[in-house]
Coordinates of C-alpha atoms in Angstrom, one line a residue:
M1 CA -0.5 -0.4 -0.5
I2 CA 2.9 2.3 0.3
D3 CA 4.5 1.6 -2.6
G4 CA 1.0 2.3 -3.9
L5 CA 1.1 6.2 -2.2
K6 CA 4.4 6.1 -3.9
N7 CA 3.4 5.7 -7.6
I8 CA 0.0 8.1 -7.3
N9 CA 3.1 11.3 -6.9
K10 CA 4.4 9.6 -10.3
I11 CA 1.0 10.8 -12.0
P12 CA 0.1 14.1 -11.8
E13 CA -3.7 14.1 -13.6
L14 CA -4.1 11.1 -10.3
Q15 CA -2.6 13.8 -8.4
K16 CA -4.6 16.3 -9.4
R17 CA -8.2 14.4 -9.4
I18 CA -7.6 13.5 -6.1
L19 CA -7.4 17.0 -5.2
Y20 CA -9.9 18.0 -7.0
S21 CA -12.7 15.8 -4.8
L22 CA -10.8 16.3 -1.5
L23 CA -11.0 20.3 -2.0
M24 CA -14.5 20.0 -2.9
L25 CA -15.1 17.3 -0.3
G26 CA -14.0 20.9 1.5
V27 CA -16.0 22.9 0.9
Y28 CA -19.0 20.5 1.0
R29 CA -17.9 20.6 4.9
V30 CA -17.9 24.4 4.8
G31 CA -21.2 24.6 3.7
A32 CA -23.3 22.7 6.4
H33 CA -21.8 24.8 9.0
I34 CA -23.3 27.6 7.3
P35 CA -26.9 28.6 9.2
T36 CA -30.1 29.5 7.1
P37 CA -31.0 32.7 8.3
G38 CA -33.9 33.1 10.4
I39 CA -33.1 30.7 13.3
D40 CA -32.4 30.4 16.7
T41 CA -29.1 27.8 16.4
A42 CA -29.2 26.7 19.5
A43 CA -32.6 26.3 19.9
L44 CA -32.4 23.6 17.2
M45 CA -29.7 21.8 17.9
A46 CA -31.0 21.4 21.7
Y47 CA -34.4 20.0 20.1
F48 CA -32.1 17.3 17.6
E49 CA -30.1 16.2 20.6
Q50 CA -33.6 15.3 21.6
A51 CA -34.1 13.7 18.8
K52 CA -31.4 11.7 18.5
G53 CA -32.3 8.1 18.0
S54 CA -34.9 8.7 15.9
L55 CA -35.1 8.6 12.1
L56 CA -34.3 12.3 12.5
G57 CA -31.0 11.4 13.9
L58 CA -30.4 9.2 11.1
F59 CA -31.6 11.3 8.6
D60 CA -29.3 14.1 10.5
M61 CA -25.9 11.1 9.9
F62 CA -26.7 11.1 6.0
A63 CA -26.7 15.0 5.9
G64 CA -23.6 15.4 7.4
G65 CA -25.1 17.5 11.0
A66 CA -25.7 19.7 8.4
L67 CA -29.8 19.3 9.2
S68 CA -29.0 19.8 13.1
N69 CA -28.2 23.7 12.4
L70 CA -30.7 24.0 9.6
S71 CA -27.0 24.9 6.8
V72 CA -27.6 25.8 3.9
F73 CA -27.4 21.5 3.0
A74 CA -29.5 20.9 4.9
L75 CA -31.5 18.4 2.6
G76 CA -28.1 16.9 2.0
I77 CA -27.8 15.2 -1.5
M78 CA -31.6 12.8 -0.2
P79 CA -33.5 15.0 -2.5
Y80 CA -31.6 14.1 -5.8
I81 CA -31.3 10.2 -4.8
S82 CA -35.2 10.4 -4.7
A83 CA -35.4 11.9 -8.3
S84 CA -33.4 9.7 -9.7
I85 CA -35.1 6.5 -8.1
I86 CA -38.3 8.2 -9.6
I87 CA -37.5 8.5 -13.1
Q88 CA -35.2 4.9 -13.0
L89 CA -38.7 3.7 -11.9
L90 CA -40.3 5.4 -14.9
T91 CA -37.7 4.5 -17.0
V92 CA -39.0 1.2 -17.1
A93 CA -43.3 2.0 -17.5
I94 CA -42.2 4.6 -19.6
P95 CA -42.2 4.4 -23.5
H96 CA -40.2 7.4 -23.8
L97 CA -37.7 7.7 -21.4
E98 CA -37.1 4.4 -22.0
R99 CA -36.4 4.9 -25.3
L100 CA -34.1 8.1 -24.2
S101 CA -32.0 5.3 -21.9
K102 CA -31.1 3.4 -25.1
E103 CA -29.9 6.4 -27.5
G104 CA -26.9 6.8 -25.2
E105 CA -24.8 9.5 -24.1
A106 CA -27.5 11.9 -25.3
G107 CA -30.0 10.3 -24.2
R108 CA -28.6 9.9 -20.8
R109 CA -28.2 13.8 -20.6
K110 CA -31.4 14.1 -21.2
I111 CA -32.4 11.6 -18.5
T112 CA -29.8 13.3 -16.0
Q113 CA -31.6 17.1 -17.1
Y114 CA -35.0 15.4 -16.2
T115 CA -33.5 14.4 -13.1
R116 CA -32.7 17.8 -12.2
Y117 CA -36.0 19.2 -12.8
G118 CA -37.2 16.5 -10.5
T119 CA -34.8 17.1 -7.7
V120 CA -35.5 20.6 -7.8
G121 CA -39.4 20.4 -7.4
L122 CA -38.6 18.0 -4.4
S123 CA -36.1 20.2 -2.6
I124 CA -38.9 22.8 -3.4
I125 CA -41.3 20.3 -1.5
Q126 CA -39.2 19.7 1.3
G127 CA -38.0 23.2 1.9
F128 CA -41.4 24.4 2.7
G129 CA -42.5 21.2 4.7
I130 CA -39.8 22.0 7.5
S131 CA -40.3 26.2 6.9
V132 CA -43.9 25.3 8.3
G133 CA -43.0 22.1 10.5
L134 CA -39.7 24.6 12.5
E135 CA -42.6 28.1 13.0
N136 CA -44.4 25.3 15.3
M137 CA -41.8 23.2 17.4
A138 CA -39.9 25.0 20.3
G139 CA -36.9 24.2 21.7
P140 CA -36.6 22.5 25.3
T141 CA -36.6 25.8 27.1
G142 CA -39.8 27.1 25.4
V143 CA -38.2 28.7 23.2
S144 CA -38.7 28.9 20.1
I145 CA -36.7 27.9 17.0
V146 CA -37.8 30.5 14.1
L147 CA -36.9 33.9 15.7
Q148 CA -39.8 35.6 12.4
P149 CA -42.4 33.3 10.8
G150 CA -44.1 34.1 8.3
W151 CA -44.5 34.3 4.6
G152 CA -40.4 35.2 4.2
F153 CA -39.3 33.4 6.9
R154 CA -41.2 30.3 4.1
L155 CA -39.9 32.0 0.8
M156 CA -36.5 32.2 2.0
T157 CA -36.4 28.8 3.7
V158 CA -37.4 27.2 0.5
L159 CA -34.9 29.5 -1.9
T160 CA -32.2 28.1 0.5
L161 CA -32.4 24.8 1.5
T162 CA -33.0 23.7 -2.7
A163 CA -30.0 26.4 -4.2
G164 CA -28.3 24.4 -0.9
T165 CA -29.3 20.6 -2.2
A166 CA -28.8 22.1 -6.0
F167 CA -25.1 23.4 -5.8
L168 CA -25.1 19.5 -4.2
M169 CA -25.8 17.5 -7.2
W170 CA -23.8 20.1 -9.0
L171 CA -20.6 19.4 -6.5
G172 CA -21.4 15.5 -7.4
E173 CA -21.1 15.4 -10.5
Q174 CA -18.2 17.6 -11.0
I175 CA -16.4 15.2 -8.1
T176 CA -17.6 12.0 -10.4
E177 CA -16.4 14.2 -14.2
K178 CA -13.0 16.1 -12.5
G179 CA -12.0 14.2 -9.4
I180 CA -12.2 10.6 -8.6
G181 CA -14.0 8.4 -7.3
N182 CA -18.6 8.6 -7.5
G183 CA -19.4 11.9 -6.0
I184 CA -23.3 11.4 -5.2
S185 CA -21.6 8.7 -2.6
L186 CA -18.7 10.7 -1.7
I187 CA -21.0 13.3 -0.3
I188 CA -23.1 11.2 1.8
F189 CA -19.3 8.9 2.8
A190 CA -18.1 12.9 4.3
G191 CA -21.1 13.1 5.9
I192 CA -21.1 10.3 7.7
V193 CA -16.9 9.8 9.0
C194 CA -17.0 13.4 9.9
R195 CA -19.7 12.4 12.6
G196 CA -16.7 9.7 14.0
P197 CA -14.7 11.6 16.1
E198 CA -18.8 14.0 18.1
A199 CA -19.7 10.2 18.6
I200 CA -15.7 8.6 19.7
I201 CA -16.1 11.3 22.4
N202 CA -19.8 10.6 23.7
T203 CA -19.1 7.1 24.5
F204 CA -16.1 7.7 25.8
R205 CA -18.4 10.4 27.8
L206 CA -20.4 7.6 29.0
L207 CA -18.2 5.7 30.2
S208 CA -16.4 8.6 32.3
T209 CA -20.4 8.7 33.2
G210 CA -20.5 4.2 34.1
E211 CA -23.9 5.2 31.9
M212 CA -21.9 2.4 29.5
G213 CA -19.7 -0.3 30.8
F214 CA -15.7 -1.0 29.5
F215 CA -16.1 -4.1 28.8
L216 CA -20.4 -3.1 26.4
I217 CA -17.1 -0.9 24.6
I218 CA -14.7 -3.6 24.3
I219 CA -17.7 -5.7 22.9
L220 CA -18.9 -2.5 20.1
I221 CA -15.5 -2.7 19.1
V222 CA -14.6 -6.2 18.3
M223 CA -18.9 -5.8 16.2
M224 CA -17.5 -2.9 14.6
L225 CA -14.6 -5.0 14.2
S226 CA -16.7 -7.3 12.3
V227 CA -18.5 -5.9 10.5
I228 CA -16.5 -4.2 8.6
G229 CA -14.3 -7.3 7.5
V230 CA -18.3 -9.4 6.5
I231 CA -18.9 -6.1 4.5
V232 CA -14.9 -6.2 2.9
F233 CA -15.1 -9.6 2.7
V234 CA -18.9 -10.2 1.0
E235 CA -18.5 -6.9 -1.0
S236 CA -15.2 -8.4 -2.9
G237 CA -17.4 -12.4 -2.9
Q238 CA -17.9 -13.2 -7.1
R239 CA -19.8 -16.9 -8.0
R240 CA -17.6 -17.7 -11.3
I241 CA -19.9 -18.5 -13.7
P242 CA -16.7 -20.8 -16.4
V243 CA -16.9 -19.5 -20.5
Q244 CA -15.2 -21.6 -23.1
Y245 CA -14.5 -20.5 -26.5
A246 CA -14.6 -22.0 -29.5
K247 CA -11.3 -22.1 -31.7
R248 CA -11.5 -20.0 -34.8
V249 CA -9.3 -19.8 -37.7
V250 CA -9.7 -17.2 -39.6
G251 CA -6.7 -17.3 -42.8
R252 CA -3.4 -18.6 -40.8
K253 CA -4.4 -17.1 -37.1
V254 CA -6.2 -19.7 -35.0
Y255 CA -8.6 -17.3 -32.3
G256 CA -9.7 -18.8 -28.9
G257 CA -9.8 -22.2 -27.9
Q258 CA -9.1 -20.9 -24.6
S259 CA -11.2 -20.6 -20.6
T260 CA -12.0 -18.0 -19.1
H261 CA -15.2 -16.5 -16.6
L262 CA -17.6 -14.5 -15.7
P263 CA -17.6 -13.0 -12.4
L264 CA -20.7 -12.1 -10.9
K265 CA -20.9 -9.8 -7.3
V266 CA -23.0 -11.4 -4.5
N267 CA -24.1 -8.3 -4.2
T268 CA -24.2 -6.2 -7.0
A269 CA -26.1 -3.7 -6.4
G270 CA -23.7 -2.3 -3.9
V271 CA -24.4 0.8 -1.3
I272 CA -27.3 1.9 -3.8
P273 CA -29.7 -0.4 -1.8
P274 CA -30.0 1.4 1.4
I275 CA -28.7 4.9 0.1
F276 CA -32.4 4.2 -1.7
A277 CA -34.4 3.0 0.9
S278 CA -33.4 5.8 2.8
S279 CA -34.2 8.3 0.9
I280 CA -38.1 7.1 0.7
I281 CA -38.4 6.5 4.4
M282 CA -37.1 10.0 4.5
F283 CA -39.3 11.9 2.2
P284 CA -42.5 11.4 3.9
A285 CA -41.6 11.2 7.2
T286 CA -39.2 14.2 7.6
I287 CA -42.4 15.9 6.4
A288 CA -44.6 13.5 9.1
N289 CA -41.7 15.2 11.7
F290 CA -42.4 19.0 11.3
V291 CA -46.5 19.1 9.9
P292 CA -48.1 19.8 13.5
H293 CA -50.6 17.2 13.1
P294 CA -52.4 13.8 14.9
W295 CA -51.5 11.4 11.5
M296 CA -48.8 13.2 10.6
K297 CA -47.7 12.5 14.1
A298 CA -48.2 9.2 13.9
V299 CA -46.7 8.1 10.6
A300 CA -43.4 10.0 12.3
D301 CA -43.9 8.2 15.6
A302 CA -44.3 4.4 13.2
L303 CA -40.9 5.8 10.9
I304 CA -38.2 5.5 13.7
P305 CA -35.1 3.7 13.4
G306 CA -36.3 -0.1 15.8
R307 CA -39.4 0.1 15.5
I308 CA -41.4 -3.2 13.7
G309 CA -43.0 -1.0 11.0
Y310 CA -39.5 0.7 10.0
E311 CA -37.2 -2.4 9.4
I312 CA -39.4 -4.3 8.1
L313 CA -40.5 -1.5 5.6
Y314 CA -36.6 -0.8 5.4
V315 CA -36.0 -4.5 4.8
G316 CA -38.4 -4.2 1.7
F317 CA -37.2 -1.3 0.1
I318 CA -33.3 -2.9 0.5
V319 CA -34.7 -5.8 -1.2
F320 CA -36.2 -4.7 -4.0
F321 CA -33.3 -2.2 -4.7
C322 CA -31.2 -4.7 -5.1
Y323 CA -33.4 -6.9 -7.7
F324 CA -34.1 -3.8 -9.5
Y325 CA -31.5 -2.6 -9.5
T326 CA -29.3 -4.8 -10.4
A327 CA -32.3 -5.4 -13.2
V328 CA -30.7 -2.2 -14.5
T329 CA -27.3 -3.0 -14.3
F330 CA -26.6 -5.9 -15.6
N331 CA -28.7 -8.4 -18.8
P332 CA -28.9 -11.4 -18.4
T333 CA -30.1 -11.7 -22.2
D334 CA -27.2 -9.0 -23.7
V335 CA -24.6 -10.9 -22.1
A336 CA -25.4 -14.1 -23.3
E337 CA -25.8 -13.3 -27.0
N338 CA -22.3 -11.3 -26.7
M339 CA -21.3 -14.3 -25.7
R340 CA -22.9 -16.1 -28.4
K341 CA -21.2 -13.5 -31.1
Y342 CA -18.1 -14.3 -30.1
G343 CA -17.8 -18.1 -29.8
G344 CA -18.6 -18.5 -26.1
Y345 CA -20.7 -21.3 -24.4
V346 CA -21.1 -21.9 -21.4
P347 CA -20.3 -26.4 -20.9
G348 CA -23.3 -28.2 -20.6
I349 CA -25.4 -25.0 -21.7
R350 CA -26.4 -24.8 -25.1
P351 CA -26.0 -21.2 -26.3
G352 CA -28.2 -17.8 -26.3
K353 CA -31.8 -18.2 -25.2
K354 CA -30.5 -21.2 -22.5
T355 CA -27.6 -19.2 -22.0
A356 CA -29.9 -16.3 -20.5
E357 CA -31.8 -17.9 -18.5
Y358 CA -29.6 -19.7 -17.0
I359 CA -27.3 -16.5 -16.1
D360 CA -30.2 -15.3 -14.6
D361 CA -31.3 -17.9 -12.1
V362 CA -28.1 -17.7 -11.2
L363 CA -27.8 -13.3 -10.9
T364 CA -31.5 -13.9 -8.9
R365 CA -30.4 -16.0 -6.1
L366 CA -27.3 -14.2 -5.4
T367 CA -29.6 -11.3 -5.5
F368 CA -31.0 -13.6 -3.2
S369 CA -28.4 -13.4 -0.5
G370 CA -26.9 -10.4 -1.0
A371 CA -30.0 -8.8 0.1
V372 CA -30.2 -10.5 3.1
Y373 CA -27.2 -9.9 3.4
V374 CA -27.3 -6.4 3.0
S375 CA -30.6 -5.9 5.4
A376 CA -28.9 -8.0 8.3
V377 CA -25.8 -5.3 8.1
C378 CA -28.4 -2.3 8.3
V379 CA -30.7 -3.2 10.2
L380 CA -27.8 -3.2 13.5
P381 CA -27.6 -0.2 14.3
S382 CA -31.6 -0.2 15.0
I383 CA -30.7 -2.9 16.8
L384 CA -27.8 -1.4 19.5
I385 CA -29.8 1.5 19.9
A386 CA -32.5 -0.3 21.7
Y387 CA -30.9 -2.3 23.3
F388 CA -27.2 -1.9 23.7
N389 CA -28.0 2.1 24.4
V390 CA -25.2 2.8 21.7
P391 CA -24.9 6.7 21.4
F392 CA -24.3 6.6 17.5
Y393 CA -25.4 5.0 14.8
F394 CA -22.5 2.2 15.2
G395 CA -22.6 -0.2 12.5
G396 CA -24.9 -1.3 10.0
T397 CA -26.5 1.8 6.9
A398 CA -23.0 3.8 8.1
L399 CA -20.7 0.9 8.3
L400 CA -21.9 -0.6 4.9
I401 CA -21.8 2.6 2.9
V402 CA -18.0 4.1 3.9
V403 CA -16.5 0.4 3.3
G404 CA -17.8 0.1 0.4
V405 CA -17.7 3.7 -1.2
A406 CA -14.4 3.5 0.3
L407 CA -13.6 0.1 -1.9
D408 CA -14.9 1.8 -5.1
T409 CA -12.4 4.3 -4.2
A410 CA -9.4 2.1 -3.9
G411 CA -11.3 0.3 -7.0
Q412 CA -10.9 3.1 -9.4
L413 CA -7.6 4.7 -7.9
E414 CA -6.0 0.6 -8.7
T415 CA -6.7 1.2 -12.2
H416 CA -4.9 4.3 -12.7
L417 CA -2.7 2.7 -11.0
L418 CA -3.1 -0.5 -13.1
T419 CA -3.6 1.8 -16.5
R420 CA 0.2 3.5 -16.6
Q421 CA 1.6 0.5 -15.2
Y422 CA 2.2 1.2 -12.2
E423 CA 1.9 -1.6 -9.2
G424 CA -1.4 -1.0 -7.3
F425 CA -1.9 -0.6 -3.5
L426 CA -1.9 -4.5 -3.0
K427 CA 0.0 -6.6 -5.4
K428 CA -0.9 -8.3 -8.7
G429 CA -3.7 -5.8 -8.6
K430 CA -6.2 -7.7 -6.8
I431 CA -9.1 -4.6 -5.7
A432 CA -8.7 -4.0 -9.6
R433 CA -9.2 -7.5 -10.9
R434 CA -11.7 -8.2 -8.1
R435 CA -14.4 -4.9 -9.3

């Protein structure tokens, strides 16, 4: 790994990409501390202290603490993710969007434009709901959170939060294009990681006051390391389908005849399912937490992490998006057809339709295993908070996103090094080959 880091200094383009990504993430963290005008920040933070362990606490974790002080980035990147989900679902149902998805780069740009419009629309709706809800909220001492309620505050809040989300959307796209790694995932990654020192300090504070025992902390550390190990192991796991290529004679040369394999990841969807599932649940739950209506209050209470209704809904969305995202990104029919064109076949399986059915069957079983694994990892935080009084969102969703994004970014760095004939982070380029 040390040699791999040294090799980065030999590639100016890669250095620029890394520095650009770090600079953009630094801009994001600065913006997360710029408050929205008209808010009593101390009263709002005191209110969020009471909301720890609830869905608002989870939302604040994804926003990197931007929601607890209602910064300009309080909505985070979740409206963009929600808009992406809606557009992808509509692509299956609307023929026009389906045609655009098959038109290459031009179609992709058009769909991206629709996603941006959807992001702005969802941000306006969420921003208005939050502004109305804040006007009816007060801190633990009874101090009103909003200094001057009214339409002026509402319009200012909607404009500020929508502009902040639009800027974050642009920031993520710029990181993806000019930096290293997936910009949207890195923004969520940075929001989670930046809360780590605070969580560690709170844990030691609870240890010093006797609210948590030393033995329990040791168990949590061992559990955290075990979860990280399981995530790395499963994320790197593959099911290799053997593929044989027949010999072809073209002129005086003989092509093919070699044996290879088709790698299928255990978790093809990666960290997308928990992010999508959280985004879907957070949208109505955020509105419900801020709107003072009995029915909306009942919805907010039902969507508290640890409640059976929330966990069932969360796991259901994770399983759905595991299958949905895998179906969107991997087409067994196209893979089988490309294999047939180049003389490839799976031993014992007829080329063409039968091969596509075989790959689809293997992929379906793998996706089910991956969905079970992701669901099990993501419900861990709620169990720890409900039964062990853990003071932060340890493990689960946060660890899955952090480790998954770190592996993906390391894989891209590995690819950049190997394409320029430098040794990567691991010997023989294991990360790049697995991914």
